């Protein structure tokens, strides 16, 4: 996959078949659209690409806005590279671009710069200033510009075996699931297990005193969404390693030890070694419990032993 950073000016590449969107998470619904578009392009012998943005549009319109993203930019690009597309076209979102009507955008960006011949639109996606135009308008503009506009149908999935209801897949629904601690539903809707990555930094080492040394993680991106506080069964990949290890992660403020800032701490089962400065990737599998205030350190230690046992049981399933 070739990444194109598009600026105003002359055409830089021909992307015959394309779709446009923010694609946060590159979830099952996104992949359904991209797979359908890619199959069409391959059958016609055409190039195919995804057009996205270098930042969340609201960050340009509202400078104080802090997004909570499923996939910050580099992570999103990595996921897109797995879909088999030829191009990832990155638009530098600006106030000028935000003021484009859909027709202006289609003319200046799709037709003149990328020479798009076929545009796929998500079943509920709108673009252009204030999103006042809809699919029928895009079709009409496309006829004027020589672009075939095709609307994809909605992708749905069975959310979980225990809930047979058919649900719509969306980035906002996945965010809600994670903020509720429901990492299993998030995994189903994403098509892969949610993960965080960051550098191991020095902590207060309370876990080590309890016999549960933890790696304190500073996230690689401040925009990355953090799931609901609590204790989770996780898989951990250590920078430079070839395998993933089972672990238990605590997201919270360590209330047993007073008032603290939120930390992300992971205990890797049956591991000893210096992790400071290394990058860890932590994949969420199952939420074990809420974070609690314990009346004593011994009570906390007993609970951690129970958590460790529960993690082992989970991995033995």
PDB file of C-alpha atoms in Angstrom:
ATOM      1  CA  UNK A   1       0.000   0.000   0.000  1.00  0.00           C
ATOM      2  CA  UNK A   2       1.331   3.408  -0.980  1.00  0.00           C
ATOM      3  CA  UNK A   3       0.525   6.382   1.254  1.00  0.00           C
ATOM      4  CA  UNK A   4      -0.118   9.687  -0.534  1.00  0.00           C
ATOM      5  CA  UNK A   5      -0.170  12.943   1.426  1.00  0.00           C
ATOM      6  CA  UNK A   6      -2.327  15.158  -0.751  1.00  0.00           C
ATOM      7  CA  UNK A   7      -1.912  18.919  -0.913  1.00  0.00           C
ATOM      8  CA  UNK A   8      -3.639  21.484  -3.094  1.00  0.00           C
ATOM      9  CA  UNK A   9      -2.299  21.503  -6.621  1.00  0.00           C
ATOM     10  CA  UNK A  10      -1.840  19.214  -9.573  1.00  0.00           C
ATOM     11  CA  UNK A  11      -2.843  15.579  -9.752  1.00  0.00           C
ATOM     12  CA  UNK A  12      -0.343  13.328  -7.998  1.00  0.00           C
ATOM     13  CA  UNK A  13      -1.751   9.869  -8.705  1.00  0.00           C
ATOM     14  CA  UNK A  14      -4.677   8.134 -10.342  1.00  0.00           C
ATOM     15  CA  UNK A  15      -6.903   6.296  -7.876  1.00  0.00           C
ATOM     16  CA  UNK A  16      -9.497   4.720 -10.121  1.00  0.00           C
ATOM     17  CA  UNK A  17     -11.843   3.392  -7.437  1.00  0.00           C
ATOM     18  CA  UNK A  18     -12.045   5.075  -4.026  1.00  0.00           C
ATOM     19  CA  UNK A  19     -14.016   5.625  -0.881  1.00  0.00           C
ATOM     20  CA  UNK A  20     -13.748   8.429   1.658  1.00  0.00           C
ATOM     21  CA  UNK A  21     -14.145   8.584   5.415  1.00  0.00           C
ATOM     22  CA  UNK A  22     -12.378   8.906   8.752  1.00  0.00           C
ATOM     23  CA  UNK A  23     -12.381   5.107   9.275  1.00  0.00           C
ATOM     24  CA  UNK A  24     -11.673   5.162  13.002  1.00  0.00           C
ATOM     25  CA  UNK A  25     -11.071   1.573  14.061  1.00  0.00           C
ATOM     26  CA  UNK A  26     -11.110   0.169  10.509  1.00  0.00           C
ATOM     27  CA  UNK A  27     -13.862  -2.071  11.896  1.00  0.00           C
ATOM     28  CA  UNK A  28     -15.984  -4.816  10.315  1.00  0.00           C
ATOM     29  CA  UNK A  29     -18.297  -2.320   8.645  1.00  0.00           C
ATOM     30  CA  UNK A  30     -15.384  -0.417   7.135  1.00  0.00           C
ATOM     31  CA  UNK A  31     -13.769  -3.629   5.914  1.00  0.00           C
ATOM     32  CA  UNK A  32     -17.027  -4.783   4.354  1.00  0.00           C
ATOM     33  CA  UNK A  33     -17.146  -1.594   2.281  1.00  0.00           C
ATOM     34  CA  UNK A  34     -13.443  -1.742   1.409  1.00  0.00           C
ATOM     35  CA  UNK A  35     -13.626  -5.445   0.462  1.00  0.00           C
ATOM     36  CA  UNK A  36     -16.606  -4.841  -1.821  1.00  0.00           C
ATOM     37  CA  UNK A  37     -14.889  -1.869  -3.452  1.00  0.00           C
ATOM     38  CA  UNK A  38     -11.584  -3.720  -3.848  1.00  0.00           C
ATOM     39  CA  UNK A  39     -13.225  -6.765  -5.443  1.00  0.00           C
ATOM     40  CA  UNK A  40     -14.956  -4.481  -7.946  1.00  0.00           C
ATOM     41  CA  UNK A  41     -11.684  -2.713  -8.778  1.00  0.00           C
ATOM     42  CA  UNK A  42      -9.778  -5.962  -9.226  1.00  0.00           C
ATOM     43  CA  UNK A  43     -12.448  -7.339 -11.570  1.00  0.00           C
ATOM     44  CA  UNK A  44     -12.084  -4.227 -13.708  1.00  0.00           C
ATOM     45  CA  UNK A  45      -8.278  -4.086 -13.555  1.00  0.00           C
ATOM     46  CA  UNK A  46      -8.385  -0.729 -11.745  1.00  0.00           C
ATOM     47  CA  UNK A  47      -6.414   0.756  -8.866  1.00  0.00           C
ATOM     48  CA  UNK A  48      -8.187   1.188  -5.532  1.00  0.00           C
ATOM     49  CA  UNK A  49      -7.691   3.459  -2.543  1.00  0.00           C
ATOM     50  CA  UNK A  50      -9.089   4.836   0.693  1.00  0.00           C
ATOM     51  CA  UNK A  51      -9.205   8.603   1.213  1.00  0.00           C
ATOM     52  CA  UNK A  52      -8.964   9.704   4.834  1.00  0.00           C
ATOM     53  CA  UNK A  53      -7.767  12.617   6.984  1.00  0.00           C
ATOM     54  CA  UNK A  54      -4.605  13.366   8.925  1.00  0.00           C
ATOM     55  CA  UNK A  55      -6.601  14.400  12.012  1.00  0.00           C
ATOM     56  CA  UNK A  56     -10.131  14.364  13.326  1.00  0.00           C
ATOM     57  CA  UNK A  57     -12.046  17.157  11.524  1.00  0.00           C
ATOM     58  CA  UNK A  58     -13.403  18.480  14.833  1.00  0.00           C
ATOM     59  CA  UNK A  59      -9.837  19.234  15.957  1.00  0.00           C
ATOM     60  CA  UNK A  60      -9.607  21.857  13.221  1.00  0.00           C
ATOM     61  CA  UNK A  61     -13.045  23.335  13.857  1.00  0.00           C
ATOM     62  CA  UNK A  62     -12.778  23.138  17.675  1.00  0.00           C
ATOM     63  CA  UNK A  63      -9.096  23.510  18.725  1.00  0.00           C
ATOM     64  CA  UNK A  64      -9.845  22.413  22.312  1.00  0.00           C
ATOM     65  CA  UNK A  65     -11.444  19.154  21.160  1.00  0.00           C
ATOM     66  CA  UNK A  66      -9.600  16.045  22.355  1.00  0.00           C
ATOM     67  CA  UNK A  67     -10.728  12.998  20.390  1.00  0.00           C
ATOM     68  CA  UNK A  68     -10.889   9.514  21.877  1.00  0.00           C
ATOM     69  CA  UNK A  69      -9.820   7.388  18.948  1.00  0.00           C
ATOM     70  CA  UNK A  70      -9.941   3.654  18.445  1.00  0.00           C
ATOM     71  CA  UNK A  71      -7.009   3.960  16.044  1.00  0.00           C
ATOM     72  CA  UNK A  72      -4.803   7.061  16.029  1.00  0.00           C
ATOM     73  CA  UNK A  73      -3.398   7.837  12.592  1.00  0.00           C
ATOM     74  CA  UNK A  74      -0.426   5.451  12.371  1.00  0.00           C
ATOM     75  CA  UNK A  75      -2.446   2.585  13.812  1.00  0.00           C
ATOM     76  CA  UNK A  76      -5.264   3.283  11.366  1.00  0.00           C
ATOM     77  CA  UNK A  77      -2.840   3.307   8.457  1.00  0.00           C
ATOM     78  CA  UNK A  78      -1.425  -0.041   9.570  1.00  0.00           C
ATOM     79  CA  UNK A  79      -4.918  -1.559   9.626  1.00  0.00           C
ATOM     80  CA  UNK A  80      -5.701  -0.131   6.187  1.00  0.00           C
ATOM     81  CA  UNK A  81      -2.518  -1.677   4.816  1.00  0.00           C
ATOM     82  CA  UNK A  82      -3.955  -5.104   5.710  1.00  0.00           C
ATOM     83  CA  UNK A  83      -7.025  -4.640   3.475  1.00  0.00           C
ATOM     84  CA  UNK A  84      -5.261  -5.055   0.140  1.00  0.00           C
ATOM     85  CA  UNK A  85      -5.837  -1.538  -1.196  1.00  0.00           C
ATOM     86  CA  UNK A  86      -3.265   0.148  -3.431  1.00  0.00           C
ATOM     87  CA  UNK A  87      -3.382   3.635  -1.936  1.00  0.00           C
ATOM     88  CA  UNK A  88      -4.082   5.394   1.340  1.00  0.00           C
ATOM     89  CA  UNK A  89      -4.694   9.030   0.419  1.00  0.00           C
ATOM     90  CA  UNK A  90      -4.235  11.370   3.391  1.00  0.00           C
ATOM     91  CA  UNK A  91      -5.917  14.757   3.238  1.00  0.00           C
ATOM     92  CA  UNK A  92      -4.599  17.599   5.429  1.00  0.00           C
ATOM     93  CA  UNK A  93      -7.917  18.736   6.891  1.00  0.00           C
ATOM     94  CA  UNK A  94      -8.213  22.525   7.166  1.00  0.00           C
ATOM     95  CA  UNK A  95     -10.864  25.195   7.671  1.00  0.00           C
ATOM     96  CA  UNK A  96     -10.801  25.793   3.929  1.00  0.00           C
ATOM     97  CA  UNK A  97     -11.554  22.149   3.241  1.00  0.00           C
ATOM     98  CA  UNK A  98     -14.274  22.168   5.900  1.00  0.00           C
ATOM     99  CA  UNK A  99     -16.013  24.885   3.891  1.00  0.00           C
ATOM    100  CA  UNK A 100     -16.075  22.815   0.686  1.00  0.00           C
ATOM    101  CA  UNK A 101     -19.472  21.743  -0.562  1.00  0.00           C
ATOM    102  CA  UNK A 102     -19.689  18.107  -1.597  1.00  0.00           C
ATOM    103  CA  UNK A 103     -19.594  19.173  -5.247  1.00  0.00           C
ATOM    104  CA  UNK A 104     -16.508  21.337  -4.719  1.00  0.00           C
ATOM    105  CA  UNK A 105     -14.752  18.511  -2.931  1.00  0.00           C
ATOM    106  CA  UNK A 106     -15.625  16.029  -5.654  1.00  0.00           C
ATOM    107  CA  UNK A 107     -14.393  18.368  -8.358  1.00  0.00           C
ATOM    108  CA  UNK A 108     -11.203  19.696  -6.755  1.00  0.00           C
ATOM    109  CA  UNK A 109     -10.004  16.581  -4.939  1.00  0.00           C
ATOM    110  CA  UNK A 110     -11.606  13.510  -6.510  1.00  0.00           C
ATOM    111  CA  UNK A 111     -11.817  14.550 -10.154  1.00  0.00           C
ATOM    112  CA  UNK A 112      -8.913  16.996 -10.613  1.00  0.00           C
ATOM    113  CA  UNK A 113      -6.272  15.659  -8.227  1.00  0.00           C
ATOM    114  CA  UNK A 114      -6.962  11.936  -7.952  1.00  0.00           C
ATOM    115  CA  UNK A 115      -8.860  11.330 -11.204  1.00  0.00           C
ATOM    116  CA  UNK A 116     -11.303   9.011  -9.471  1.00  0.00           C
ATOM    117  CA  UNK A 117     -13.596   7.108 -11.839  1.00  0.00           C
ATOM    118  CA  UNK A 118     -15.739   5.234  -9.306  1.00  0.00           C
ATOM    119  CA  UNK A 119     -16.637   6.405  -5.790  1.00  0.00           C
ATOM    120  CA  UNK A 120     -18.041   4.109  -3.114  1.00  0.00           C
ATOM    121  CA  UNK A 121     -20.106   5.731  -0.360  1.00  0.00           C
ATOM    122  CA  UNK A 122     -20.951   4.093   2.978  1.00  0.00           C
ATOM    123  CA  UNK A 123     -24.675   3.479   3.420  1.00  0.00           C
ATOM    124  CA  UNK A 124     -25.050   6.392   5.890  1.00  0.00           C
ATOM    125  CA  UNK A 125     -21.999   8.513   5.049  1.00  0.00           C
ATOM    126  CA  UNK A 126     -22.196  12.200   4.168  1.00  0.00           C
ATOM    127  CA  UNK A 127     -19.470  14.691   3.389  1.00  0.00           C
ATOM    128  CA  UNK A 128     -19.174  18.342   2.431  1.00  0.00           C
ATOM    129  CA  UNK A 129     -19.924  21.520   4.380  1.00  0.00           C
ATOM    130  CA  UNK A 130     -22.479  20.847   7.137  1.00  0.00           C
ATOM    131  CA  UNK A 131     -23.251  17.541   5.381  1.00  0.00           C
ATOM    132  CA  UNK A 132     -26.374  19.058   3.871  1.00  0.00           C
ATOM    133  CA  UNK A 133     -26.083  17.049   0.645  1.00  0.00           C
ATOM    134  CA  UNK A 134     -26.899  13.374   0.308  1.00  0.00           C
ATOM    135  CA  UNK A 135     -26.390  10.377  -1.940  1.00  0.00           C
ATOM    136  CA  UNK A 136     -28.694  11.618  -4.730  1.00  0.00           C
ATOM    137  CA  UNK A 137     -26.634  14.825  -4.872  1.00  0.00           C
ATOM    138  CA  UNK A 138     -23.364  12.872  -5.042  1.00  0.00           C
ATOM    139  CA  UNK A 139     -24.729  10.834  -7.955  1.00  0.00           C
ATOM    140  CA  UNK A 140     -25.714  14.011  -9.810  1.00  0.00           C
ATOM    141  CA  UNK A 141     -22.346  15.672  -9.224  1.00  0.00           C
ATOM    142  CA  UNK A 142     -20.611  12.460 -10.278  1.00  0.00           C
ATOM    143  CA  UNK A 143     -22.490  12.442 -13.588  1.00  0.00           C
ATOM    144  CA  UNK A 144     -21.203  15.958 -14.234  1.00  0.00           C
ATOM    145  CA  UNK A 145     -17.631  15.016 -13.333  1.00  0.00           C
ATOM    146  CA  UNK A 146     -17.397  11.556 -14.897  1.00  0.00           C
ATOM    147  CA  UNK A 147     -17.478   9.690 -11.577  1.00  0.00           C
ATOM    148  CA  UNK A 148     -19.773   6.700 -11.001  1.00  0.00           C
ATOM    149  CA  UNK A 149     -21.105   6.933  -7.429  1.00  0.00           C
ATOM    150  CA  UNK A 150     -22.159   3.706  -5.727  1.00  0.00           C
ATOM    151  CA  UNK A 151     -23.749   3.342  -2.300  1.00  0.00           C
ATOM    152  CA  UNK A 152     -22.730   0.349  -0.208  1.00  0.00           C
ATOM    153  CA  UNK A 153     -25.368  -1.483   1.787  1.00  0.00           C
ATOM    154  CA  UNK A 154     -25.212  -1.677   5.570  1.00  0.00           C
ATOM    155  CA  UNK A 155     -23.049  -4.308   7.224  1.00  0.00           C
ATOM    156  CA  UNK A 156     -24.603  -5.993  10.251  1.00  0.00           C
ATOM    157  CA  UNK A 157     -23.408  -8.753  12.528  1.00  0.00           C
ATOM    158  CA  UNK A 158     -24.553 -10.853  15.442  1.00  0.00           C
ATOM    159  CA  UNK A 159     -23.027  -8.895  18.283  1.00  0.00           C
ATOM    160  CA  UNK A 160     -22.424 -11.915  20.513  1.00  0.00           C
ATOM    161  CA  UNK A 161     -23.726 -15.443  20.787  1.00  0.00           C
ATOM    162  CA  UNK A 162     -25.536 -14.535  23.982  1.00  0.00           C
ATOM    163  CA  UNK A 163     -27.308 -11.673  22.200  1.00  0.00           C
ATOM    164  CA  UNK A 164     -28.801 -12.824  18.886  1.00  0.00           C
ATOM    165  CA  UNK A 165     -30.057  -9.348  18.008  1.00  0.00           C
ATOM    166  CA  UNK A 166     -28.702  -8.032  14.738  1.00  0.00           C
ATOM    167  CA  UNK A 167     -26.855  -4.778  15.360  1.00  0.00           C
ATOM    168  CA  UNK A 168     -25.342  -2.057  13.258  1.00  0.00           C
ATOM    169  CA  UNK A 169     -21.569  -1.689  13.374  1.00  0.00           C
ATOM    170  CA  UNK A 170     -20.171   1.797  13.999  1.00  0.00           C
ATOM    171  CA  UNK A 171     -17.131   3.437  15.559  1.00  0.00           C
ATOM    172  CA  UNK A 172     -19.342   5.181  18.127  1.00  0.00           C
ATOM    173  CA  UNK A 173     -20.917   1.887  19.199  1.00  0.00           C
ATOM    174  CA  UNK A 174     -17.457   0.364  19.656  1.00  0.00           C
ATOM    175  CA  UNK A 175     -16.316   3.346  21.727  1.00  0.00           C
ATOM    176  CA  UNK A 176     -19.389   2.973  23.919  1.00  0.00           C
ATOM    177  CA  UNK A 177     -18.658  -0.728  24.426  1.00  0.00           C
ATOM    178  CA  UNK A 178     -15.075  -0.005  25.485  1.00  0.00           C
ATOM    179  CA  UNK A 179     -16.090   2.819  27.817  1.00  0.00           C
ATOM    180  CA  UNK A 180     -18.475   0.315  29.447  1.00  0.00           C
ATOM    181  CA  UNK A 181     -15.688  -2.261  29.740  1.00  0.00           C
ATOM    182  CA  UNK A 182     -17.334  -4.623  27.268  1.00  0.00           C
ATOM    183  CA  UNK A 183     -14.200  -5.607  25.377  1.00  0.00           C
ATOM    184  CA  UNK A 184     -15.816  -8.772  23.976  1.00  0.00           C
ATOM    185  CA  UNK A 185     -18.471  -6.795  22.089  1.00  0.00           C
ATOM    186  CA  UNK A 186     -15.807  -4.349  20.914  1.00  0.00           C
ATOM    187  CA  UNK A 187     -13.773  -7.271  19.592  1.00  0.00           C
ATOM    188  CA  UNK A 188     -16.783  -8.654  17.725  1.00  0.00           C
ATOM    189  CA  UNK A 189     -17.582  -5.313  16.086  1.00  0.00           C
ATOM    190  CA  UNK A 190     -13.970  -4.436  15.302  1.00  0.00           C
ATOM    191  CA  UNK A 191     -13.127  -7.860  13.921  1.00  0.00           C
ATOM    192  CA  UNK A 192     -10.028  -7.972  16.131  1.00  0.00           C
ATOM    193  CA  UNK A 193      -9.243  -7.486  19.823  1.00  0.00           C
ATOM    194  CA  UNK A 194      -8.733  -3.907  21.004  1.00  0.00           C
ATOM    195  CA  UNK A 195      -5.220  -3.001  22.121  1.00  0.00           C
ATOM    196  CA  UNK A 196      -3.101  -0.240  23.617  1.00  0.00           C
ATOM    197  CA  UNK A 197       0.614   0.334  23.204  1.00  0.00           C
ATOM    198  CA  UNK A 198       3.120   2.491  24.980  1.00  0.00           C
ATOM    199  CA  UNK A 199       6.464   2.801  26.691  1.00  0.00           C
ATOM    200  CA  UNK A 200       7.207   1.336  30.127  1.00  0.00           C
ATOM    201  CA  UNK A 201       8.021   4.122  32.586  1.00  0.00           C
ATOM    202  CA  UNK A 202       8.926   4.144  36.248  1.00  0.00           C
ATOM    203  CA  UNK A 203       6.031   3.814  38.702  1.00  0.00           C
ATOM    204  CA  UNK A 204       5.699   3.754  42.496  1.00  0.00           C
ATOM    205  CA  UNK A 205       6.391  -0.024  42.618  1.00  0.00           C
ATOM    206  CA  UNK A 206       3.562  -0.873  45.004  1.00  0.00           C
ATOM    207  CA  UNK A 207       2.850  -3.982  42.932  1.00  0.00           C
ATOM    208  CA  UNK A 208       6.399  -5.255  43.355  1.00  0.00           C
ATOM    209  CA  UNK A 209       6.060  -4.991  47.144  1.00  0.00           C
ATOM    210  CA  UNK A 210       2.933  -7.165  46.903  1.00  0.00           C
ATOM    211  CA  UNK A 211       4.654  -9.798  44.784  1.00  0.00           C
ATOM    212  CA  UNK A 212       2.956  -8.588  41.611  1.00  0.00           C
ATOM    213  CA  UNK A 213       5.462  -6.405  39.731  1.00  0.00           C
ATOM    214  CA  UNK A 214       3.745  -4.297  37.094  1.00  0.00           C
ATOM    215  CA  UNK A 215       4.861  -2.369  34.042  1.00  0.00           C
ATOM    216  CA  UNK A 216       3.517   1.186  34.099  1.00  0.00           C
ATOM    217  CA  UNK A 217       2.648   2.175  30.527  1.00  0.00           C
ATOM    218  CA  UNK A 218       2.736   5.657  29.022  1.00  0.00           C
ATOM    219  CA  UNK A 219       0.569   5.555  25.898  1.00  0.00           C
ATOM    220  CA  UNK A 220       2.099   6.203  22.476  1.00  0.00           C
ATOM    221  CA  UNK A 221      -0.830   8.494  21.615  1.00  0.00           C
ATOM    222  CA  UNK A 222      -2.758  10.848  23.877  1.00  0.00           C
ATOM    223  CA  UNK A 223      -5.743  10.439  21.546  1.00  0.00           C
ATOM    224  CA  UNK A 224      -6.104   6.701  22.161  1.00  0.00           C
ATOM    225  CA  UNK A 225      -9.331   5.700  23.912  1.00  0.00           C
ATOM    226  CA  UNK A 226      -8.785   4.005  27.293  1.00  0.00           C
ATOM    227  CA  UNK A 227     -11.403   1.393  28.291  1.00  0.00           C
ATOM    228  CA  UNK A 228     -13.400   1.567  31.526  1.00  0.00           C
ATOM    229  CA  UNK A 229     -11.345   1.352  34.724  1.00  0.00           C
ATOM    230  CA  UNK A 230     -10.961  -2.139  36.112  1.00  0.00           C
ATOM    231  CA  UNK A 231      -8.928  -5.317  35.885  1.00  0.00           C
ATOM    232  CA  UNK A 232      -8.627  -7.180  32.573  1.00  0.00           C
ATOM    233  CA  UNK A 233      -7.219 -10.422  31.226  1.00  0.00           C
ATOM    234  CA  UNK A 234      -4.834  -9.385  28.456  1.00  0.00           C
ATOM    235  CA  UNK A 235      -2.176 -10.578  26.045  1.00  0.00           C
ATOM    236  CA  UNK A 236       1.118  -8.679  26.135  1.00  0.00           C
ATOM    237  CA  UNK A 237       3.677  -8.341  23.381  1.00  0.00           C
ATOM    238  CA  UNK A 238       7.087  -7.083  24.483  1.00  0.00           C
ATOM    239  CA  UNK A 239       9.162  -5.062  22.039  1.00  0.00           C
ATOM    240  CA  UNK A 240      11.617  -7.379  20.324  1.00  0.00           C
ATOM    241  CA  UNK A 241       9.775 -10.513  21.407  1.00  0.00           C
ATOM    242  CA  UNK A 242       8.335 -13.161  19.105  1.00  0.00           C
ATOM    243  CA  UNK A 243       5.388 -14.260  21.245  1.00  0.00           C
ATOM    244  CA  UNK A 244       2.605 -12.785  23.362  1.00  0.00           C
ATOM    245  CA  UNK A 245       2.325 -13.509  27.068  1.00  0.00           C
ATOM    246  CA  UNK A 246      -0.749 -13.705  29.316  1.00  0.00           C
ATOM    247  CA  UNK A 247      -1.186 -10.873  31.759  1.00  0.00           C
ATOM    248  CA  UNK A 248      -3.582  -8.919  33.920  1.00  0.00           C
ATOM    249  CA  UNK A 249      -3.991  -5.201  33.521  1.00  0.00           C
ATOM    250  CA  UNK A 250      -5.314  -2.632  35.938  1.00  0.00           C
ATOM    251  CA  UNK A 251      -6.689   0.655  34.663  1.00  0.00           C
ATOM    252  CA  UNK A 252      -7.438   3.018  37.500  1.00  0.00           C
ATOM    253  CA  UNK A 253      -6.236   5.217  40.327  1.00  0.00           C
ATOM    254  CA  UNK A 254      -5.061   2.591  42.878  1.00  0.00           C
ATOM    255  CA  UNK A 255      -7.557   3.781  45.531  1.00  0.00           C
ATOM    256  CA  UNK A 256      -6.132   1.480  48.238  1.00  0.00           C
ATOM    257  CA  UNK A 257      -3.035   3.711  48.274  1.00  0.00           C
ATOM    258  CA  UNK A 258      -4.841   7.050  48.421  1.00  0.00           C
ATOM    259  CA  UNK A 259      -5.740   9.530  45.695  1.00  0.00           C
ATOM    260  CA  UNK A 260      -3.730   9.021  42.523  1.00  0.00           C
ATOM    261  CA  UNK A 261      -3.827   9.850  38.846  1.00  0.00           C
ATOM    262  CA  UNK A 262      -5.069   7.201  36.451  1.00  0.00           C
ATOM    263  CA  UNK A 263      -2.421   4.636  35.564  1.00  0.00           C
ATOM    264  CA  UNK A 264      -2.182   1.733  33.127  1.00  0.00           C
ATOM    265  CA  UNK A 265      -0.331  -1.126  34.821  1.00  0.00           C
ATOM    266  CA  UNK A 266       0.137  -4.648  33.540  1.00  0.00           C
ATOM    267  CA  UNK A 267       1.444  -7.696  35.375  1.00  0.00           C
ATOM    268  CA  UNK A 268       2.865 -10.281  32.974  1.00  0.00           C
ATOM    269  CA  UNK A 269       2.393 -13.788  34.312  1.00  0.00           C
ATOM    270  CA  UNK A 270       5.548 -15.840  34.906  1.00  0.00           C
ATOM    271  CA  UNK A 271       7.854 -13.120  33.614  1.00  0.00           C
ATOM    272  CA  UNK A 272      10.911 -11.517  35.131  1.00  0.00           C
ATOM    273  CA  UNK A 273      13.096  -8.977  33.426  1.00  0.00           C
ATOM    274  CA  UNK A 274      13.773  -5.281  32.981  1.00  0.00           C
ATOM    275  CA  UNK A 275      11.077  -3.654  30.854  1.00  0.00           C
ATOM    276  CA  UNK A 276      11.878   0.035  31.415  1.00  0.00           C
ATOM    277  CA  UNK A 277      11.985   1.952  28.147  1.00  0.00           C
ATOM    278  CA  UNK A 278      10.530  -0.897  26.111  1.00  0.00           C
ATOM    279  CA  UNK A 279       7.300  -0.700  24.134  1.00  0.00           C
ATOM    280  CA  UNK A 280       4.488  -3.016  25.191  1.00  0.00           C
ATOM    281  CA  UNK A 281       1.349  -3.792  23.210  1.00  0.00           C
ATOM    282  CA  UNK A 282      -1.529  -4.915  25.423  1.00  0.00           C
ATOM    283  CA  UNK A 283      -4.542  -6.664  23.880  1.00  0.00           C
ATOM    284  CA  UNK A 284      -7.803  -6.748  25.868  1.00  0.00           C
ATOM    285  CA  UNK A 285      -9.578 -10.099  26.097  1.00  0.00           C
ATOM    286  CA  UNK A 286     -11.921 -10.065  29.111  1.00  0.00           C
ATOM    287  CA  UNK A 287     -12.845  -7.716  31.957  1.00  0.00           C
ATOM    288  CA  UNK A 288     -12.434  -9.475  35.317  1.00  0.00           C
ATOM    289  CA  UNK A 289     -13.789  -6.905  37.771  1.00  0.00           C
ATOM    290  CA  UNK A 290     -14.132  -3.285  38.843  1.00  0.00           C
ATOM    291  CA  UNK A 291     -11.319  -1.506  40.618  1.00  0.00           C
ATOM    292  CA  UNK A 292     -11.924  -1.500  44.388  1.00  0.00           C
ATOM    293  CA  UNK A 293     -10.678   0.184  47.519  1.00  0.00           C
ATOM    294  CA  UNK A 294      -9.378  -2.526  49.850  1.00  0.00           C
ATOM    295  CA  UNK A 295      -9.246  -2.042  53.610  1.00  0.00           C
ATOM    296  CA  UNK A 296      -5.781  -3.568  53.847  1.00  0.00           C
ATOM    297  CA  UNK A 297      -2.800  -4.476  51.688  1.00  0.00           C
ATOM    298  CA  UNK A 298      -3.306  -8.140  52.604  1.00  0.00           C
ATOM    299  CA  UNK A 299      -6.865  -8.042  51.278  1.00  0.00           C
ATOM    300  CA  UNK A 300      -5.589  -6.517  48.040  1.00  0.00           C
ATOM    301  CA  UNK A 301      -2.905  -9.220  47.770  1.00  0.00           C
ATOM    302  CA  UNK A 302      -5.505 -11.961  48.156  1.00  0.00           C
ATOM    303  CA  UNK A 303      -7.631 -10.362  45.446  1.00  0.00           C
ATOM    304  CA  UNK A 304      -4.638 -10.165  43.109  1.00  0.00           C
ATOM    305  CA  UNK A 305      -4.040 -13.884  43.665  1.00  0.00           C
ATOM    306  CA  UNK A 306      -7.656 -14.505  42.690  1.00  0.00           C
ATOM    307  CA  UNK A 307      -7.247 -12.298  39.618  1.00  0.00           C
ATOM    308  CA  UNK A 308      -4.133 -14.215  38.608  1.00  0.00           C
ATOM    309  CA  UNK A 309      -5.994 -17.505  38.966  1.00  0.00           C
ATOM    310  CA  UNK A 310      -8.890 -16.163  36.884  1.00  0.00           C
ATOM    311  CA  UNK A 311      -6.485 -15.092  34.138  1.00  0.00           C
ATOM    312  CA  UNK A 312      -4.949 -18.571  34.027  1.00  0.00           C
ATOM    313  CA  UNK A 313      -8.409 -20.130  33.829  1.00  0.00           C
ATOM    314  CA  UNK A 314      -9.346 -17.768  30.994  1.00  0.00           C
ATOM    315  CA  UNK A 315      -6.276 -18.732  28.961  1.00  0.00           C
ATOM    316  CA  UNK A 316      -6.937 -22.435  29.516  1.00  0.00           C
ATOM    317  CA  UNK A 317     -10.369 -22.248  27.847  1.00  0.00           C
TER     318      UNK A 317
END
